[in-house]
mmCIF file of C-alpha atoms in Angstrom:
data_model
loop_
_atom_site.group_PDB
_atom_site.id
_atom_site.type_symbol
_atom_site.label_atom_id
_atom_site.label_comp_id
_atom_site.label_asym_id
_atom_site.label_seq_id
_atom_site.Cartn_x
_atom_site.Cartn_y
_atom_site.Cartn_z
ATOM 1 C CA MET A 1 36.889 -54.693 -76.076
ATOM 2 C CA ASN A 2 34.828 -57.849 -76.528
ATOM 3 C CA ALA A 3 32.329 -58.646 -79.275
ATOM 4 C CA ASN A 4 29.358 -58.275 -76.913
ATOM 5 C CA PHE A 5 29.986 -54.562 -76.608
ATOM 6 C CA TYR A 6 29.784 -54.110 -80.373
ATOM 7 C CA ASP A 7 26.586 -56.192 -80.486
ATOM 8 C CA ILE A 8 24.931 -53.955 -77.863
ATOM 9 C CA HIS A 9 26.228 -50.775 -79.477
ATOM 10 C CA ALA A 10 24.837 -51.834 -82.865
ATOM 11 C CA ALA A 11 21.360 -52.442 -81.392
ATOM 12 C CA ALA A 12 21.107 -49.400 -79.124
ATOM 13 C CA ASP A 13 22.580 -45.972 -78.471
ATOM 14 C CA PHE A 14 25.334 -46.194 -75.842
ATOM 15 C CA ILE A 15 24.904 -43.298 -73.372
ATOM 16 C CA GLY A 16 27.291 -44.031 -70.535
ATOM 17 C CA PRO A 17 28.418 -46.646 -68.046
ATOM 18 C CA GLY A 18 25.502 -48.791 -66.941
ATOM 19 C CA ALA A 19 22.955 -47.193 -69.310
ATOM 20 C CA ILE A 20 21.657 -47.990 -72.771
ATOM 21 C CA GLU A 21 18.836 -46.427 -74.783
ATOM 22 C CA VAL A 22 16.616 -48.963 -76.541
ATOM 23 C CA PRO A 23 14.423 -47.749 -79.452
ATOM 24 C CA PHE A 24 10.753 -47.700 -78.369
ATOM 25 C CA TYR A 25 7.708 -46.463 -80.266
ATOM 26 C CA GLN A 26 4.256 -45.172 -79.443
ATOM 27 C CA THR A 27 1.617 -47.868 -79.848
ATOM 28 C CA GLU A 28 -0.565 -45.636 -82.055
ATOM 29 C CA ILE A 29 0.558 -44.834 -85.597
ATOM 30 C CA THR A 30 0.248 -41.173 -86.591
ATOM 31 C CA ASP A 31 -2.362 -41.220 -89.327
ATOM 32 C CA ILE A 32 -4.449 -38.412 -90.856
ATOM 33 C CA VAL A 33 -4.306 -39.868 -94.369
ATOM 34 C CA ARG A 34 -7.298 -38.853 -96.530
ATOM 35 C CA ARG A 35 -9.994 -41.490 -96.547
ATOM 36 C CA ARG A 36 -13.701 -41.255 -97.425
ATOM 37 C CA GLY A 37 -15.381 -38.369 -99.199
ATOM 38 C CA ILE A 38 -18.811 -37.042 -98.241
ATOM 39 C CA PHE A 39 -20.419 -37.397 -101.702
ATOM 40 C CA GLY A 40 -20.465 -41.204 -101.709
ATOM 41 C CA GLN A 41 -22.184 -41.193 -98.317
ATOM 42 C CA ARG A 42 -25.015 -38.864 -99.396
ATOM 43 C CA ILE A 43 -26.146 -40.345 -102.713
ATOM 44 C CA LYS A 44 -28.663 -43.187 -102.895
ATOM 45 C CA GLN A 45 -27.462 -46.753 -102.383
ATOM 46 C CA VAL A 46 -29.721 -49.288 -104.150
ATOM 47 C CA PRO A 47 -29.356 -53.005 -104.972
ATOM 48 C CA ALA A 48 -28.579 -53.727 -108.613
ATOM 49 C CA THR A 49 -31.264 -55.507 -110.646
ATOM 50 C CA GLY A 50 -28.635 -57.448 -112.611
ATOM 51 C CA HIS A 51 -25.662 -56.806 -114.855
ATOM 52 C CA PRO A 52 -26.244 -54.260 -116.203
ATOM 53 C CA SER A 53 -28.675 -52.895 -113.638
ATOM 54 C CA ARG A 54 -31.769 -51.674 -115.513
ATOM 55 C CA PHE A 55 -34.486 -49.120 -114.812
ATOM 56 C CA PHE A 56 -37.048 -46.969 -116.623
ATOM 57 C CA GLU A 57 -37.092 -43.180 -116.723
ATOM 58 C CA GLU A 58 -40.259 -41.268 -117.552
ATOM 59 C CA THR A 59 -39.467 -38.194 -119.588
ATOM 60 C CA ALA A 60 -43.016 -36.899 -120.175
ATOM 61 C CA ILE A 61 -46.514 -37.506 -118.757
ATOM 62 C CA PRO A 62 -49.419 -38.606 -121.013
ATOM 63 C CA SER A 63 -50.728 -35.109 -121.692
ATOM 64 C CA PRO A 64 -53.197 -34.300 -124.510
ATOM 65 C CA GLY A 65 -51.861 -30.759 -124.808
ATOM 66 C CA ALA A 66 -53.863 -28.332 -126.939
ATOM 67 C CA ALA A 67 -55.548 -31.281 -128.698
ATOM 68 C CA GLY A 68 -57.357 -32.057 -125.444
ATOM 69 C CA PHE A 69 -59.689 -29.094 -125.920
ATOM 70 C CA VAL A 70 -62.647 -30.307 -127.997
ATOM 71 C CA ASP A 71 -66.276 -29.482 -128.715
ATOM 72 C CA PRO A 72 -68.190 -30.680 -125.630
ATOM 73 C CA ARG A 73 -71.041 -31.862 -127.923
ATOM 74 C CA ASN A 74 -68.688 -33.753 -130.218
ATOM 75 C CA ILE A 75 -66.018 -35.335 -128.027
ATOM 76 C CA VAL A 76 -63.130 -36.973 -129.832
ATOM 77 C CA ALA A 77 -60.374 -37.829 -127.354
ATOM 78 C CA PRO A 78 -56.769 -37.737 -128.535
ATOM 79 C CA ILE A 79 -54.753 -40.872 -127.799
ATOM 80 C CA VAL A 80 -51.987 -40.344 -125.248
ATOM 81 C CA SER A 81 -49.293 -42.527 -123.709
ATOM 82 C CA PRO A 82 -46.481 -41.954 -121.221
ATOM 83 C CA THR A 83 -42.958 -41.515 -122.538
ATOM 84 C CA ARG A 84 -40.632 -43.981 -120.852
ATOM 85 C CA VAL A 85 -37.030 -44.720 -121.702
ATOM 86 C CA GLU A 86 -35.098 -47.812 -120.661
ATOM 87 C CA ARG A 87 -31.785 -47.049 -118.979
ATOM 88 C CA SER A 88 -28.988 -49.240 -117.600
ATOM 89 C CA VAL A 89 -25.799 -48.980 -115.584
ATOM 90 C CA PRO A 90 -22.989 -51.569 -115.885
ATOM 91 C CA LEU A 91 -21.460 -52.935 -112.680
ATOM 92 C CA LYS A 92 -17.744 -52.442 -112.081
ATOM 93 C CA ALA A 93 -15.290 -54.054 -109.646
ATOM 94 C CA ILE A 94 -12.730 -52.518 -107.273
ATOM 95 C CA VAL A 95 -10.345 -54.939 -105.528
ATOM 96 C CA ALA A 96 -7.265 -54.751 -103.290
ATOM 97 C CA GLN A 97 -5.141 -57.563 -101.833
ATOM 98 C CA LEU A 98 -3.189 -57.461 -98.579
ATOM 99 C CA ASN A 99 -0.513 -60.078 -97.864
ATOM 100 C CA TYR A 100 0.946 -60.874 -94.435
ATOM 101 C CA ASN A 101 4.313 -62.637 -94.555
ATOM 102 C CA LEU A 102 4.536 -65.528 -92.066
ATOM 103 C CA PHE A 103 7.838 -64.240 -90.653
ATOM 104 C CA ASP A 104 6.390 -60.757 -90.047
ATOM 105 C CA ILE A 105 3.263 -62.247 -88.470
ATOM 106 C CA GLU A 106 5.283 -64.291 -85.980
ATOM 107 C CA LEU A 107 7.661 -61.412 -85.282
ATOM 108 C CA GLY A 108 4.730 -59.054 -84.619
ATOM 109 C CA THR A 109 3.011 -61.657 -82.454
ATOM 110 C CA GLN A 110 6.123 -62.120 -80.338
ATOM 111 C CA GLN A 111 6.341 -58.346 -79.884
ATOM 112 C CA LYS A 112 2.606 -58.326 -79.037
ATOM 113 C CA GLN A 113 1.876 -55.860 -81.858
ATOM 114 C CA PHE A 114 0.471 -57.982 -84.670
ATOM 115 C CA ALA A 115 -3.191 -58.015 -83.624
ATOM 116 C CA TYR A 116 -3.340 -54.203 -83.617
ATOM 117 C CA LEU A 117 -1.384 -53.851 -86.858
ATOM 118 C CA GLN A 118 -3.419 -56.535 -88.621
ATOM 119 C CA ALA A 119 -6.696 -54.899 -87.644
ATOM 120 C CA LYS A 120 -5.482 -51.451 -88.719
ATOM 121 C CA ASP A 121 -4.091 -52.684 -92.029
ATOM 122 C CA LEU A 122 -7.301 -54.554 -92.880
ATOM 123 C CA VAL A 123 -9.431 -51.517 -92.057
ATOM 124 C CA ASP A 124 -7.086 -49.288 -94.061
ATOM 125 C CA THR A 125 -7.291 -51.647 -97.046
ATOM 126 C CA VAL A 126 -11.079 -51.360 -97.007
ATOM 127 C CA GLU A 127 -10.745 -47.587 -96.643
ATOM 128 C CA GLY A 128 -8.355 -47.602 -99.595
ATOM 129 C CA VAL A 129 -10.984 -49.306 -101.747
ATOM 130 C CA LEU A 130 -13.558 -46.719 -100.646
ATOM 131 C CA HIS A 131 -11.062 -43.905 -101.312
ATOM 132 C CA THR A 132 -10.613 -45.154 -104.875
ATOM 133 C CA HIS A 133 -14.394 -45.539 -105.127
ATOM 134 C CA ASP A 134 -15.018 -41.943 -103.978
ATOM 135 C CA ILE A 135 -12.552 -40.488 -106.498
ATOM 136 C CA ALA A 136 -14.018 -42.558 -109.337
ATOM 137 C CA LEU A 137 -17.593 -41.552 -108.431
ATOM 138 C CA TRP A 138 -16.757 -38.090 -109.769
ATOM 139 C CA ASN A 139 -13.851 -38.780 -112.112
ATOM 140 C CA GLY A 140 -14.199 -42.339 -113.466
ATOM 141 C CA ASN A 141 -12.951 -42.389 -117.062
ATOM 142 C CA ASP A 142 -15.635 -44.548 -118.690
ATOM 143 C CA THR A 143 -17.614 -42.693 -121.373
ATOM 144 C CA SER A 144 -20.879 -44.609 -121.697
ATOM 145 C CA LEU A 145 -23.438 -46.457 -119.577
ATOM 146 C CA SER A 146 -24.795 -48.530 -122.471
ATOM 147 C CA THR A 147 -21.476 -49.485 -124.086
ATOM 148 C CA PRO A 148 -18.699 -49.350 -121.439
ATOM 149 C CA THR A 149 -15.231 -48.418 -122.651
ATOM 150 C CA SER A 150 -13.310 -48.727 -119.368
ATOM 151 C CA ALA A 151 -13.111 -50.827 -116.210
ATOM 152 C CA GLN A 152 -13.756 -47.652 -114.177
ATOM 153 C CA TYR A 153 -17.073 -45.965 -113.375
ATOM 154 C CA TYR A 154 -18.630 -43.470 -115.760
ATOM 155 C CA GLY A 155 -17.960 -40.506 -113.489
ATOM 156 C CA VAL A 156 -20.778 -38.281 -112.241
ATOM 157 C CA ALA A 157 -18.983 -35.168 -113.536
ATOM 158 C CA SER A 158 -18.822 -36.629 -117.044
ATOM 159 C CA GLN A 159 -22.438 -37.845 -116.940
ATOM 160 C CA ILE A 160 -23.696 -34.384 -115.967
ATOM 161 C CA ALA A 161 -21.532 -32.720 -118.631
ATOM 162 C CA ALA A 162 -22.802 -35.198 -121.243
ATOM 163 C CA GLY A 163 -26.366 -34.279 -120.272
ATOM 164 C CA GLY A 164 -25.727 -30.847 -121.750
ATOM 165 C CA ASN A 165 -26.534 -28.722 -118.690
ATOM 166 C CA THR A 166 -23.335 -26.682 -118.558
ATOM 167 C CA THR A 167 -22.787 -22.972 -118.043
ATOM 168 C CA MET A 168 -19.746 -20.746 -117.651
ATOM 169 C CA ILE A 169 -19.189 -17.858 -115.232
ATOM 170 C CA GLY A 170 -16.672 -15.380 -116.627
ATOM 171 C CA SER A 171 -13.643 -14.154 -114.705
ATOM 172 C CA THR A 172 -15.295 -10.772 -114.028
ATOM 173 C CA SER A 173 -18.800 -12.085 -113.277
ATOM 174 C CA SER A 174 -20.228 -12.821 -109.841
ATOM 175 C CA ILE A 175 -19.924 -16.497 -108.864
ATOM 176 C CA VAL A 176 -22.856 -16.249 -106.461
ATOM 177 C CA ASP A 177 -25.144 -14.579 -109.006
ATOM 178 C CA GLY A 178 -24.212 -17.179 -111.608
ATOM 179 C CA LEU A 179 -25.042 -20.075 -109.277
ATOM 180 C CA LYS A 180 -28.293 -18.482 -108.131
ATOM 181 C CA SER A 181 -29.534 -17.769 -111.664
ATOM 182 C CA THR A 182 -28.666 -21.283 -112.813
ATOM 183 C CA ILE A 183 -30.626 -22.806 -109.931
ATOM 184 C CA ALA A 184 -33.563 -20.490 -110.659
ATOM 185 C CA GLN A 185 -33.616 -21.749 -114.265
ATOM 186 C CA MET A 186 -33.626 -25.358 -113.051
ATOM 187 C CA VAL A 187 -36.506 -24.760 -110.636
ATOM 188 C CA ALA A 188 -38.457 -22.830 -113.298
ATOM 189 C CA SER A 189 -38.612 -25.868 -115.626
ATOM 190 C CA SER A 190 -42.182 -26.513 -116.808
ATOM 191 C CA ASN A 191 -41.412 -30.129 -117.731
ATOM 192 C CA PHE A 192 -39.734 -31.412 -114.570
ATOM 193 C CA ALA A 193 -40.217 -30.711 -110.857
ATOM 194 C CA VAL A 194 -36.529 -30.098 -110.233
ATOM 195 C CA ARG A 195 -35.404 -29.467 -106.670
ATOM 196 C CA PRO A 196 -31.592 -29.452 -106.359
ATOM 197 C CA THR A 197 -30.282 -30.387 -102.924
ATOM 198 C CA ALA A 198 -26.587 -29.417 -102.865
ATOM 199 C CA ILE A 199 -23.707 -27.654 -104.585
ATOM 200 C CA TYR A 200 -20.404 -29.579 -104.696
ATOM 201 C CA ALA A 201 -17.082 -27.908 -105.483
ATOM 202 C CA ASN A 202 -13.416 -27.890 -104.603
ATOM 203 C CA PRO A 203 -12.737 -26.078 -101.288
ATOM 204 C CA VAL A 204 -10.761 -23.419 -103.200
ATOM 205 C CA LEU A 205 -13.857 -22.391 -105.192
ATOM 206 C CA LEU A 206 -16.033 -22.362 -102.078
ATOM 207 C CA ASP A 207 -13.486 -20.088 -100.436
ATOM 208 C CA LEU A 208 -13.809 -17.686 -103.387
ATOM 209 C CA ILE A 209 -17.601 -17.691 -102.890
ATOM 210 C CA ASP A 210 -17.154 -16.978 -99.188
ATOM 211 C CA ARG A 211 -14.816 -14.073 -99.909
ATOM 212 C CA GLU A 212 -17.134 -12.651 -102.569
ATOM 213 C CA MET A 213 -20.089 -12.636 -100.173
ATOM 214 C CA LYS A 214 -18.030 -10.901 -97.501
ATOM 215 C CA THR A 215 -16.407 -8.340 -99.824
ATOM 216 C CA ASP A 216 -19.396 -7.427 -102.014
ATOM 217 C CA PHE A 217 -22.278 -7.808 -99.587
ATOM 218 C CA ASN A 218 -20.636 -7.903 -96.137
ATOM 219 C CA VAL A 219 -22.476 -11.183 -95.573
ATOM 220 C CA VAL A 220 -21.219 -14.210 -93.683
ATOM 221 C CA LEU A 221 -22.901 -17.369 -94.952
ATOM 222 C CA ASN A 222 -24.984 -19.483 -92.609
ATOM 223 C CA THR A 223 -23.859 -22.989 -91.710
ATOM 224 C CA ARG A 224 -25.602 -26.348 -91.516
ATOM 225 C CA GLU A 225 -24.591 -29.789 -90.261
ATOM 226 C CA ILE A 226 -25.144 -32.225 -93.150
ATOM 227 C CA ASN A 227 -23.549 -35.295 -91.576
ATOM 228 C CA ALA A 228 -22.567 -36.059 -88.006
ATOM 229 C CA GLY A 229 -19.743 -33.642 -87.195
ATOM 230 C CA PHE A 230 -19.605 -32.245 -90.766
ATOM 231 C CA THR A 231 -20.737 -28.600 -90.998
ATOM 232 C CA VAL A 232 -20.769 -26.569 -94.230
ATOM 233 C CA LYS A 233 -21.812 -23.117 -95.436
ATOM 234 C CA THR A 234 -25.180 -22.656 -97.193
ATOM 235 C CA LEU A 235 -26.302 -20.463 -100.078
ATOM 236 C CA SER A 236 -29.815 -19.002 -100.250
ATOM 237 C CA THR A 237 -31.416 -19.878 -103.623
ATOM 238 C CA GLN A 238 -34.816 -20.391 -105.251
ATOM 239 C CA ALA A 239 -34.505 -24.050 -104.193
ATOM 240 C CA GLY A 240 -33.966 -23.051 -100.556
ATOM 241 C CA ASP A 241 -30.719 -22.893 -98.597
ATOM 242 C CA LEU A 242 -28.401 -25.294 -100.405
ATOM 243 C CA PRO A 243 -25.284 -26.656 -98.669
ATOM 244 C CA LEU A 244 -21.970 -25.726 -100.266
ATOM 245 C CA ILE A 245 -20.154 -29.033 -99.868
ATOM 246 C CA PRO A 246 -16.360 -29.095 -100.281
ATOM 247 C CA ASP A 247 -15.120 -32.154 -102.144
ATOM 248 C CA TRP A 248 -11.394 -32.762 -102.527
ATOM 249 C CA ALA A 249 -12.044 -35.182 -105.423
ATOM 250 C CA LEU A 250 -13.173 -32.286 -107.651
ATOM 251 C CA SER A 251 -9.996 -30.862 -109.104
ATOM 252 C CA TYR A 252 -9.513 -27.631 -111.042
ATOM 253 C CA SER A 253 -7.079 -26.385 -113.665
ATOM 254 C CA GLY A 254 -4.776 -23.382 -113.569
ATOM 255 C CA THR A 255 -3.998 -20.932 -110.786
ATOM 256 C CA PRO A 256 -7.004 -19.058 -109.333
ATOM 257 C CA GLY A 257 -6.521 -15.317 -109.798
ATOM 258 C CA SER A 258 -4.539 -15.705 -112.998
ATOM 259 C CA GLY A 259 -7.610 -15.350 -115.215
ATOM 260 C CA SER A 260 -7.032 -18.749 -116.828
ATOM 261 C CA ALA A 261 -8.101 -21.077 -114.000
ATOM 262 C CA VAL A 262 -11.286 -23.126 -114.426
ATOM 263 C CA LEU A 263 -12.996 -24.334 -111.251
ATOM 264 C CA PRO A 264 -16.048 -26.608 -111.643
ATOM 265 C CA ALA A 265 -19.081 -26.690 -109.363
ATOM 266 C CA TYR A 266 -21.938 -29.184 -109.599
ATOM 267 C CA ILE A 267 -25.520 -28.382 -108.675
ATOM 268 C CA VAL A 268 -27.046 -31.782 -107.988
ATOM 269 C CA THR A 269 -30.254 -33.460 -106.939
ATOM 270 C CA GLU A 270 -28.716 -36.129 -104.721
ATOM 271 C CA ASP A 271 -31.768 -38.413 -104.652
ATOM 272 C CA MET A 272 -31.366 -38.830 -108.411
ATOM 273 C CA ILE A 273 -27.775 -40.025 -108.229
ATOM 274 C CA GLU A 274 -27.685 -43.736 -107.412
ATOM 275 C CA TYR A 275 -25.003 -46.281 -106.660
ATOM 276 C CA HIS A 276 -26.213 -49.734 -107.716
ATOM 277 C CA TRP A 277 -24.416 -52.329 -105.592
ATOM 278 C CA LEU A 278 -24.072 -56.102 -105.840
ATOM 279 C CA SER A 279 -24.312 -58.199 -102.624
ATOM 280 C CA ASP A 280 -23.307 -55.329 -100.316
ATOM 281 C CA SER A 281 -22.954 -51.556 -100.529
ATOM 282 C CA THR A 282 -19.656 -51.717 -98.615
ATOM 283 C CA PRO A 283 -16.476 -53.626 -99.525
ATOM 284 C CA ARG A 284 -16.284 -57.264 -98.416
ATOM 285 C CA VAL A 285 -13.068 -58.930 -97.228
ATOM 286 C CA PHE A 286 -12.167 -62.518 -98.139
ATOM 287 C CA GLN A 287 -9.300 -64.563 -96.700
ATOM 288 C CA LEU A 288 -7.627 -66.771 -99.273
ATOM 289 C CA GLY A 289 -5.964 -70.104 -98.697
ATOM 290 C CA VAL A 290 -2.311 -70.069 -97.602
ATOM 291 C CA PRO A 291 -0.043 -70.476 -100.687
ATOM 292 C CA GLY A 292 3.393 -72.081 -100.822
ATOM 293 C CA SER A 293 4.976 -68.836 -99.597
ATOM 294 C CA LEU A 294 2.980 -69.270 -96.318
ATOM 295 C CA ALA A 295 1.689 -65.687 -96.610
ATOM 296 C CA SER A 296 -1.781 -64.860 -95.302
ATOM 297 C CA GLN A 297 -3.773 -63.211 -98.062
ATOM 298 C CA TYR A 298 -6.857 -60.992 -97.775
ATOM 299 C CA VAL A 299 -8.794 -59.489 -100.694
ATOM 300 C CA ALA A 300 -11.238 -56.576 -100.389
ATOM 301 C CA VAL A 301 -13.900 -56.485 -103.120
ATOM 302 C CA LYS A 302 -16.588 -53.982 -104.088
ATOM 303 C CA PHE A 303 -19.015 -54.434 -107.005
ATOM 304 C CA GLY A 304 -21.300 -51.700 -108.320
ATOM 305 C CA GLY A 305 -21.836 -48.742 -110.621
ATOM 306 C CA VAL A 306 -23.013 -45.134 -110.381
ATOM 307 C CA VAL A 307 -25.716 -43.523 -112.512
ATOM 308 C CA VAL A 308 -26.947 -39.929 -112.741
ATOM 309 C CA LYS A 309 -30.675 -40.021 -113.388
ATOM 310 C CA GLY A 310 -32.041 -36.984 -115.184
ATOM 311 C CA ALA A 311 -28.565 -35.809 -116.157
ATOM 312 C CA ASN A 312 -30.044 -33.329 -118.657
ATOM 313 C CA TYR A 313 -32.517 -31.635 -116.295
ATOM 314 C CA ALA A 314 -31.951 -32.429 -112.580
ATOM 315 C CA HIS A 315 -28.273 -31.419 -112.381
ATOM 316 C CA TYR A 316 -25.968 -28.714 -113.683
ATOM 317 C CA GLN A 317 -22.253 -28.221 -114.268
ATOM 318 C CA VAL A 318 -21.008 -24.682 -113.596
ATOM 319 C CA LEU A 319 -17.501 -23.781 -114.786
ATOM 320 C CA VAL A 320 -16.035 -20.745 -113.031
ATOM 321 C CA ASP A 321 -13.200 -18.806 -114.692
ATOM 322 C CA ARG A 322 -10.865 -17.043 -112.295
#
């Protein structure tokens, strides 16, 4: 048997006389990898004022209070002034680099596949930056807006918890009643016109809410489309029908049903959560010069920071024990 036979057999499956099977692949790559979360698409996107990005928050109006009531024939007006506090949010950077080896580029070009693969890989690199961004929006490990301690964001979950608005729902208490009463307390504030717009939680906790409503009240929750093609359940509260938005980035501890699991939910006023961006709210892609290795290099960059305004009155962390 000659060498050519072994060469063919090594490259393809030999079936029978006059037939060979050559490996061939579908042009589309199977891909349902998790990408963007919904939270980052619903909060406010605003240009940064600098580094850090600064703003003022008014915590009280100039009210005379009881001192404003005086003798109408002897008017002495009390001096008032608004209470404003300067706030800031430091800008952070997320980057990712994609390298194309010259040999692989030319091999893909000759097979007429490189253009598709290059486009997909570049898009996926940008999506990867946004994926990291979406996780860090909730879970970034920085601990301060004024004196940063980490290169990551100061996560929204930590900012709300630091604001002090936290409540627990015991393992035998109703989740729905706990959420409703918490929202009622927020709306009843005499100092701030709070109007929460959504409840975010892990899908497992939202499933427990759904089951509770069906088991205890024989009620199936209404649904609402909050983004194109994205429909969620809603919960009737004193702030109206709030969407129950599942967010995979919100993790929980323990095993639900064991009595020791803790599942967090966040009642938020989305207009008061802002992402301050530099140059562009979406990642930008830069092509670098070709180095000595002849590889084509692309870098995706995103600059910005997230801030929870009114963390101590416009939002709430609810920890559910189950």
